Amino acid sequence: MFHFYPIIRPLLFKLDPEKAHNLALRALQYHVIPKNAPMVDSMLRSNVFGLDFDNPVGMAPGFDKNAQSVGGLFSQGFGFVEVGTVTPKPQDGNPKPRLFRLEEDQAVINRMGFNNAGVDIFLKNLQQHTRLGPVGINIGKNKTTKDAVDDYVVMLEKVYHYADYIVMNISSPNTPGLRDLQQKDSLALLMAAMTSKAREIQDKGEAKVPLLLKIDADSDADAMSSMCDVVLEYQLDGMIVSNTTISRPEELQSHQKSEGGGLSGRPLMDRSTKALATVYQATGGKIPLIGVGGIASAEDAYAKIRAGASLVQLYSALIYQGFALVAKINKELPRLIRNDGFATIKEAIGADYKESS
């Protein structure tokens, strides 16, 4: 199949990164980008937290914050799409510039700050799309909200009917104080309020919607273990590991490496995969995990799966390789799984931990 992205990438890279991002969103929204969804090996199909996935490769949140391009994203071969982060009220986010390409490092730094049009426009947009797989909604708090729990409870109630799964994003480094919610006591208060509201919604006749927590890769093993204890106590349906990192690996080469914000892309791969393995072991494989951070190949995706991920997500690598990467990963994953003697993707989940036990 002919891939046009290598031809247009030099032109896109002449644009400001945020302008190029918005252009890509519009191109997907109006189906300007050719479809790229070939047949996928049936061994990649799975059922995770009660949802059916044709393949394990998802679009990470942050790309489509306002749910304007869901149909176009599915046309690129994703097995699922996560949209947001969306907040109760519209907000502009942090001052520009706030998005930076680290080309030498195949990485990105962003300090967007949950810029979005607010939940009402988000839901209006979302309802206009045909879904070809599960759609997750990633929710957050407004920057000026004093009681974060209030915003998350409001968002849960607002999006519940429209989501296939809901993610509480408390790990972005670009909203002041947000990561404080990962501390055990604060997290327990949030989980108590969210699970109580979910039960209340279900008592009114709504079907159960899986509730997930997204954490960072910067916390140490003890802190991650504490978060896992709370997640298990409140019987959440899954976790996502991980968000961007505020660390700056020594090997970074780009002159923009010192920009403030969260680092994503290739340099995050090892850190986020180690965090994923820590969470998988801390939860004993009792809940499904979504692995995200630094995936740029089928080998990377498979490393996440072997470390404990049931599903994976991409974003930054698409900036450098284009959407053809999705089909490439789905094409090559079955070979990697079979080479290790597994018949299905489910058998490979957490294989590194199981083999070392």
CSV table of C-alpha atoms in Angstrom, one decimal:
chain,number,residue,atom,x,y,z
A,1,MET,CA,0.0,0.0,0.0
A,2,PHE,CA,1.3,3.5,-0.9
A,3,HIS,CA,1.9,5.7,2.1
A,4,PHE,CA,1.8,9.4,1.5
A,5,TYR,CA,2.9,10.6,4.9
A,6,PRO,CA,6.6,10.5,4.3
A,7,ILE,CA,6.0,12.9,1.4
A,8,ILE,CA,3.9,15.4,3.3
A,9,ARG,CA,5.7,15.2,6.7
A,10,PRO,CA,8.4,17.8,5.7
A,11,LEU,CA,5.7,20.2,4.9
A,12,LEU,CA,3.8,19.6,8.1
A,13,PHE,CA,7.0,20.0,10.1
A,14,LYS,CA,7.5,23.5,8.7
A,15,LEU,CA,4.3,24.4,10.5
A,16,ASP,CA,4.0,25.2,14.2
A,17,PRO,CA,3.3,21.8,15.9
A,18,GLU,CA,-0.1,22.8,17.3
A,19,LYS,CA,-1.2,24.1,13.8
A,20,ALA,CA,-0.1,20.9,12.2
A,21,HIS,CA,-2.0,19.0,14.9
A,22,ASN,CA,-5.2,20.9,14.2
A,23,LEU,CA,-4.8,20.4,10.5
A,24,ALA,CA,-4.5,16.6,11.1
A,25,LEU,CA,-7.7,16.7,13.2
A,26,ARG,CA,-9.6,18.5,10.4
A,27,ALA,CA,-8.2,16.1,7.7
A,28,LEU,CA,-9.6,13.2,9.7
A,29,GLN,CA,-12.8,14.9,10.5
A,30,TYR,CA,-13.6,15.4,6.8
A,31,HIS,CA,-12.0,12.0,5.8
A,32,VAL,CA,-9.3,13.7,3.7
A,33,ILE,CA,-6.8,11.1,4.9
A,34,PRO,CA,-7.2,7.8,3.0
A,35,LYS,CA,-8.5,4.9,5.0
A,36,ASN,CA,-5.9,2.5,6.3
A,37,ALA,CA,-7.7,-0.3,8.0
A,38,PRO,CA,-6.7,-3.7,6.5
A,39,MET,CA,-7.9,-7.1,7.8
A,40,VAL,CA,-6.5,-7.9,11.2
A,41,ASP,CA,-5.5,-11.4,12.4
A,42,SER,CA,-8.3,-12.8,14.6
A,43,MET,CA,-5.8,-13.7,17.3
A,44,LEU,CA,-5.6,-10.1,18.2
A,45,ARG,CA,-9.3,-9.9,19.1
A,46,SER,CA,-10.0,-9.8,22.8
A,47,ASN,CA,-12.6,-9.0,25.4
A,48,VAL,CA,-11.3,-6.5,28.0
A,49,PHE,CA,-13.4,-5.1,30.9
A,50,GLY,CA,-16.4,-6.5,29.2
A,51,LEU,CA,-15.8,-4.8,25.8
A,52,ASP,CA,-14.9,-6.4,22.5
A,53,PHE,CA,-11.8,-5.2,20.7
A,54,ASP,CA,-11.0,-6.2,17.1
A,55,ASN,CA,-7.3,-5.3,17.8
A,56,PRO,CA,-5.4,-4.0,20.8
A,57,VAL,CA,-4.1,-0.8,19.3
A,58,GLY,CA,-5.9,2.4,20.5
A,59,MET,CA,-5.6,6.1,19.8
A,60,ALA,CA,-4.4,7.8,23.0
A,61,PRO,CA,-6.2,10.8,24.5
A,62,GLY,CA,-4.8,14.3,23.9
A,63,PHE,CA,-5.1,14.0,20.2
A,64,ASP,CA,-8.8,14.5,19.8
A,65,LYS,CA,-9.8,16.5,22.9
A,66,ASN,CA,-13.2,17.6,21.5
A,67,ALA,CA,-14.3,14.3,19.9
A,68,GLN,CA,-14.4,15.8,16.5
A,69,SER,CA,-12.6,13.1,14.5
A,70,VAL,CA,-13.6,9.8,16.0
A,71,GLY,CA,-14.9,8.3,12.8
A,72,GLY,CA,-11.8,9.3,10.9
A,73,LEU,CA,-9.6,7.7,13.6
A,74,PHE,CA,-11.4,4.4,13.3
A,75,SER,CA,-10.8,4.5,9.6
A,76,GLN,CA,-7.1,4.4,10.3
A,77,GLY,CA,-7.3,0.9,11.8
A,78,PHE,CA,-7.5,1.6,15.5
A,79,GLY,CA,-9.2,-1.0,17.7
A,80,PHE,CA,-10.4,1.7,20.0
A,81,VAL,CA,-10.3,5.4,20.4
A,82,GLU,CA,-10.0,7.4,23.6
A,83,VAL,CA,-11.0,11.1,23.4
A,84,GLY,CA,-10.4,14.0,25.7
A,85,THR,CA,-9.2,15.1,28.2
A,86,VAL,CA,-12.5,17.0,28.6
A,87,THR,CA,-13.4,19.2,31.5
A,88,PRO,CA,-16.8,20.5,32.7
A,89,LYS,CA,-16.3,24.0,31.4
A,90,PRO,CA,-14.4,25.2,28.3
A,91,GLN,CA,-10.8,26.3,29.0
A,92,ASP,CA,-8.0,27.7,26.8
A,93,GLY,CA,-5.2,25.8,28.4
A,94,ASN,CA,-1.8,27.2,29.0
A,95,PRO,CA,-0.2,30.0,27.0
A,96,LYS,CA,1.3,29.2,23.6
A,97,PRO,CA,3.7,27.9,22.4
A,98,ARG,CA,3.0,24.7,24.4
A,99,LEU,CA,3.7,21.9,22.0
A,100,PHE,CA,7.3,21.0,20.9
A,101,ARG,CA,8.7,18.4,18.5
A,102,LEU,CA,12.0,16.9,19.7
A,103,GLU,CA,12.9,15.5,16.2
A,104,GLU,CA,16.3,14.1,17.1
A,105,ASP,CA,14.7,12.1,19.9
A,106,GLN,CA,11.5,11.1,18.2
A,107,ALA,CA,9.7,12.8,21.1
A,108,VAL,CA,7.3,15.5,22.0
A,109,ILE,CA,7.0,17.9,25.0
A,110,ASN,CA,3.6,19.4,25.7
A,111,ARG,CA,2.2,21.7,28.3
A,112,MET,CA,-1.3,22.1,26.8
A,113,GLY,CA,-3.2,22.3,30.1
A,114,PHE,CA,-6.4,20.5,29.3
A,115,ASN,CA,-7.4,22.9,26.5
A,116,ASN,CA,-10.9,21.9,25.3
A,117,ALA,CA,-14.3,23.2,24.4
A,118,GLY,CA,-16.0,21.8,27.4
A,119,VAL,CA,-18.2,18.8,28.0
A,120,ASP,CA,-21.4,20.0,26.3
A,121,ILE,CA,-19.7,20.6,22.9
A,122,PHE,CA,-17.7,17.5,23.3
A,123,LEU,CA,-20.8,15.3,23.7
A,124,LYS,CA,-22.5,17.0,20.8
A,125,ASN,CA,-19.6,16.2,18.6
A,126,LEU,CA,-19.3,12.6,19.9
A,127,GLN,CA,-22.9,11.8,19.0
A,128,GLN,CA,-22.3,12.7,15.3
A,129,HIS,CA,-19.8,9.8,14.8
A,130,THR,CA,-20.3,6.2,13.8
A,131,ARG,CA,-18.4,4.0,16.2
A,132,LEU,CA,-16.4,1.1,14.8
A,133,GLY,CA,-15.1,0.0,18.2
A,134,PRO,CA,-15.0,1.1,21.9
A,135,VAL,CA,-14.7,4.8,22.6
A,136,GLY,CA,-13.2,5.8,25.9
A,137,ILE,CA,-13.8,9.2,27.4
A,138,ASN,CA,-10.9,10.8,29.4
A,139,ILE,CA,-12.1,13.2,32.0
A,140,GLY,CA,-10.3,15.9,34.0
A,141,LYS,CA,-10.8,19.0,36.2
A,142,ASN,CA,-10.9,22.6,35.3
A,143,LYS,CA,-7.8,24.5,36.3
A,144,THR,CA,-9.7,27.0,38.6
A,145,THR,CA,-11.8,24.4,40.4
A,146,LYS,CA,-10.9,24.2,44.0
A,147,ASP,CA,-12.4,20.8,44.9
A,148,ALA,CA,-11.2,18.5,42.1
A,149,VAL,CA,-13.5,15.7,43.3
A,150,ASP,CA,-16.6,17.8,42.4
A,151,ASP,CA,-15.4,18.2,38.8
A,152,TYR,CA,-14.7,14.4,38.4
A,153,VAL,CA,-18.1,13.5,39.8
A,154,VAL,CA,-19.9,16.0,37.5
A,155,MET,CA,-18.0,14.7,34.5
A,156,LEU,CA,-18.8,11.1,35.4
A,157,GLU,CA,-22.5,11.9,35.4
A,158,LYS,CA,-22.3,13.9,32.2
A,159,VAL,CA,-20.4,11.4,30.1
A,160,TYR,CA,-21.6,8.1,31.6
A,161,HIS,CA,-24.3,7.4,29.0
A,162,TYR,CA,-22.0,8.1,26.1
A,163,ALA,CA,-18.9,6.3,27.1
A,164,ASP,CA,-17.8,2.7,26.5
A,165,TYR,CA,-15.3,3.3,29.3
A,166,ILE,CA,-14.3,6.3,31.4
A,167,VAL,CA,-10.8,7.3,32.4
A,168,MET,CA,-10.0,9.6,35.4
A,169,ASN,CA,-6.9,11.5,34.3
A,170,ILE,CA,-5.2,12.6,37.6
A,171,SER,CA,-1.7,12.3,36.2
A,172,SER,CA,-1.1,15.1,33.7
A,173,PRO,CA,1.8,17.3,34.8
A,174,ASN,CA,0.3,20.4,33.2
A,175,THR,CA,-2.5,21.2,35.6
A,176,PRO,CA,-1.2,22.5,38.9
A,177,GLY,CA,-1.8,20.2,41.8
A,178,LEU,CA,-3.5,17.5,39.7
A,179,ARG,CA,-0.9,14.8,40.5
A,180,ASP,CA,-1.6,15.4,44.3
A,181,LEU,CA,-4.7,13.3,43.7
A,182,GLN,CA,-2.5,10.3,43.3
A,183,GLN,CA,-1.6,10.4,47.0
A,184,LYS,CA,-3.3,7.5,48.8
A,185,ASP,CA,-5.7,9.5,51.0
A,186,SER,CA,-6.7,11.9,48.3
A,187,LEU,CA,-7.1,9.0,45.8
A,188,ALA,CA,-9.3,7.1,48.2
A,189,LEU,CA,-11.6,10.1,48.6
A,190,LEU,CA,-11.9,10.4,44.8
A,191,MET,CA,-12.5,6.7,44.3
A,192,ALA,CA,-15.2,6.7,47.0
A,193,ALA,CA,-17.0,9.6,45.4
A,194,MET,CA,-16.7,8.2,41.9
A,195,THR,CA,-17.7,4.6,42.6
A,196,SER,CA,-20.7,5.9,44.7
A,197,LYS,CA,-21.9,8.1,41.9
A,198,ALA,CA,-21.4,5.2,39.4
A,199,ARG,CA,-23.6,3.0,41.5
A,200,GLU,CA,-26.2,5.7,41.8
A,201,ILE,CA,-26.3,6.1,38.0
A,202,GLN,CA,-26.6,2.3,37.5
A,203,ASP,CA,-29.5,2.2,40.1
A,204,LYS,CA,-31.3,4.5,37.7
A,205,GLY,CA,-31.1,2.0,34.9
A,206,GLU,CA,-27.9,2.7,33.1
A,207,ALA,CA,-25.6,-0.2,32.2
A,208,LYS,CA,-22.3,-0.5,34.0
A,209,VAL,CA,-19.5,1.5,32.3
A,210,PRO,CA,-15.9,0.5,33.1
A,211,LEU,CA,-14.1,3.0,35.2
A,212,LEU,CA,-10.3,3.3,34.8
A,213,LEU,CA,-7.5,5.3,36.5
A,214,LYS,CA,-4.6,6.8,34.5
A,215,ILE,CA,-1.4,7.3,36.5
A,216,ASP,CA,2.1,8.7,35.8
A,217,ALA,CA,5.4,7.0,35.3
A,218,ASP,CA,7.3,9.3,37.7
A,219,SER,CA,6.0,7.9,41.0
A,220,ASP,CA,8.2,5.4,42.8
A,221,ALA,CA,7.3,1.7,43.2
A,222,ASP,CA,5.9,2.3,46.7
A,223,ALA,CA,3.6,5.1,45.6
A,224,MET,CA,2.4,3.0,42.6
A,225,SER,CA,1.7,0.1,44.9
A,226,SER,CA,-0.3,2.4,47.2
A,227,MET,CA,-2.3,3.6,44.2
A,228,CYS,CA,-2.9,0.0,43.2
A,229,ASP,CA,-4.2,-0.8,46.7
A,230,VAL,CA,-6.8,1.9,46.4
A,231,VAL,CA,-7.8,0.8,42.9
A,232,LEU,CA,-8.3,-2.8,44.1
A,233,GLU,CA,-10.1,-1.7,47.2
A,234,TYR,CA,-12.7,0.3,45.2
A,235,GLN,CA,-12.8,-2.4,42.5
A,236,LEU,CA,-12.0,-0.2,39.5
A,237,ASP,CA,-12.1,-1.9,36.2
A,238,GLY,CA,-8.7,-1.1,34.9
A,239,MET,CA,-5.7,1.2,34.9
A,240,ILE,CA,-3.7,3.1,32.2
A,241,VAL,CA,0.1,3.3,32.6
A,242,SER,CA,1.3,5.9,31.9
A,243,ASN,CA,1.0,9.6,31.3
A,244,THR,CA,3.8,11.8,30.1
A,245,THR,CA,6.9,12.3,32.3
A,246,ILE,CA,8.4,15.4,33.8
A,247,SER,CA,11.8,13.7,33.8
A,248,ARG,CA,14.4,14.5,31.1
A,249,PRO,CA,16.6,11.5,30.2
A,250,GLU,CA,20.3,12.4,29.8
A,251,GLU,CA,20.4,11.1,26.3
A,252,LEU,CA,18.0,13.7,24.9
A,253,GLN,CA,19.6,15.6,22.0
A,254,SER,CA,17.1,18.2,20.9
A,255,HIS,CA,17.7,21.8,21.8
A,256,GLN,CA,14.1,22.0,23.0
A,257,LYS,CA,14.6,19.3,25.7
A,258,SER,CA,14.5,21.9,28.5
A,259,GLU,CA,11.0,23.1,27.6
A,260,GLY,CA,8.6,22.7,30.5
A,261,GLY,CA,5.8,20.1,30.3
A,262,GLY,CA,5.3,16.4,29.9
A,263,LEU,CA,7.7,14.4,27.7
A,264,SER,CA,6.3,11.6,25.5
A,265,GLY,CA,7.6,9.5,22.6
A,266,ARG,CA,10.5,7.1,22.3
A,267,PRO,CA,12.4,8.3,25.4
A,268,LEU,CA,9.4,7.4,27.6
A,269,MET,CA,9.2,3.7,26.4
A,270,ASP,CA,11.5,2.1,29.1
A,271,ARG,CA,10.3,4.2,32.0
A,272,SER,CA,6.6,3.7,31.2
A,273,THR,CA,7.1,-0.1,30.5
A,274,LYS,CA,8.8,-0.5,33.9
A,275,ALA,CA,5.9,1.4,35.5
A,276,LEU,CA,3.5,-0.9,33.7
A,277,ALA,CA,5.3,-4.0,35.0
A,278,THR,CA,5.3,-2.6,38.5
A,279,VAL,CA,1.5,-2.0,38.4
A,280,TYR,CA,0.9,-5.5,36.9
A,281,GLN,CA,2.8,-7.1,39.7
A,282,ALA,CA,1.2,-4.9,42.4
A,283,THR,CA,-2.3,-5.8,41.1
A,284,GLY,CA,-1.4,-9.4,40.6
A,285,GLY,CA,-2.9,-9.3,37.1
A,286,LYS,CA,-6.4,-8.9,38.7
A,287,ILE,CA,-7.4,-6.0,36.5
A,288,PRO,CA,-6.7,-5.1,32.8
A,289,LEU,CA,-4.1,-2.6,32.1
A,290,ILE,CA,-3.6,-0.3,29.1
A,291,GLY,CA,0.0,0.4,28.2
A,292,VAL,CA,0.9,3.7,26.7
A,293,GLY,CA,4.2,5.6,26.4
A,294,GLY,CA,6.8,5.5,23.7
A,295,ILE,CA,5.3,2.8,21.4
A,296,ALA,CA,6.8,3.2,17.9
A,297,SER,CA,6.7,-0.3,16.6
A,298,ALA,CA,5.1,-3.7,16.9
A,299,GLU,CA,8.1,-4.8,19.1
A,300,ASP,CA,7.3,-1.9,21.5
A,301,ALA,CA,3.6,-2.8,21.6
A,302,TYR,CA,4.5,-6.4,22.3
A,303,ALA,CA,6.9,-5.4,25.1
A,304,LYS,CA,4.0,-3.6,26.8
A,305,ILE,CA,1.8,-6.7,26.4
A,306,ARG,CA,4.4,-9.0,27.9
A,307,ALA,CA,4.8,-6.5,30.7
A,308,GLY,CA,1.1,-6.8,31.5
A,309,ALA,CA,-0.9,-4.7,29.1
A,310,SER,CA,-4.1,-6.1,27.7
A,311,LEU,CA,-4.3,-3.1,25.3
A,312,VAL,CA,-1.9,-0.4,24.1
A,313,GLN,CA,-2.2,3.2,22.9
A,314,LEU,CA,-0.2,5.4,20.5
A,315,TYR,CA,0.1,9.1,19.9
A,316,SER,CA,3.6,10.7,19.6
A,317,ALA,CA,5.0,8.1,17.2
A,318,LEU,CA,2.2,9.0,14.8
A,319,ILE,CA,3.7,12.5,14.4
A,320,TYR,CA,6.9,10.9,13.0
A,321,GLN,CA,5.5,7.9,11.2
A,322,GLY,CA,1.9,8.7,10.3
A,323,PHE,CA,-1.2,6.6,10.7
A,324,ALA,CA,0.2,3.8,8.7
A,325,LEU,CA,2.0,2.7,11.9
A,326,VAL,CA,-1.3,1.4,13.2
A,327,ALA,CA,-1.8,-1.1,10.5
A,328,LYS,CA,1.9,-2.0,10.6
A,329,ILE,CA,1.7,-2.9,14.3
A,330,ASN,CA,-1.4,-4.9,13.8
A,331,LYS,CA,0.2,-6.8,10.9
A,332,GLU,CA,3.4,-7.6,12.8
A,333,LEU,CA,2.1,-8.4,16.3
A,334,PRO,CA,0.7,-11.8,15.4
A,335,ARG,CA,4.1,-13.0,14.3
A,336,LEU,CA,5.7,-11.9,17.5
A,337,ILE,CA,3.0,-13.6,19.6
A,338,ARG,CA,3.3,-16.8,17.6
A,339,ASN,CA,7.1,-16.8,17.8
A,340,ASP,CA,6.8,-17.0,21.6
A,341,GLY,CA,4.5,-20.0,21.3
A,342,PHE,CA,1.2,-18.2,22.2
A,343,ALA,CA,-2.0,-18.9,20.3
A,344,THR,CA,-3.8,-15.6,21.3
A,345,ILE,CA,-2.9,-12.2,22.6
A,346,LYS,CA,-4.4,-13.0,25.9
A,347,GLU,CA,-1.8,-15.7,26.6
A,348,ALA,CA,1.0,-13.2,26.1
A,349,ILE,CA,-0.3,-10.7,28.6
A,350,GLY,CA,2.1,-10.4,31.5
A,351,ALA,CA,4.4,-13.2,30.1
A,352,ASP,CA,7.5,-11.5,31.4
A,353,TYR,CA,6.2,-11.6,35.0
A,354,LYS,CA,4.7,-15.1,34.7
A,355,GLU,CA,8.0,-16.5,33.4
A,356,SER,CA,10.0,-14.9,36.2
A,357,SER,CA,7.6,-16.1,38.9
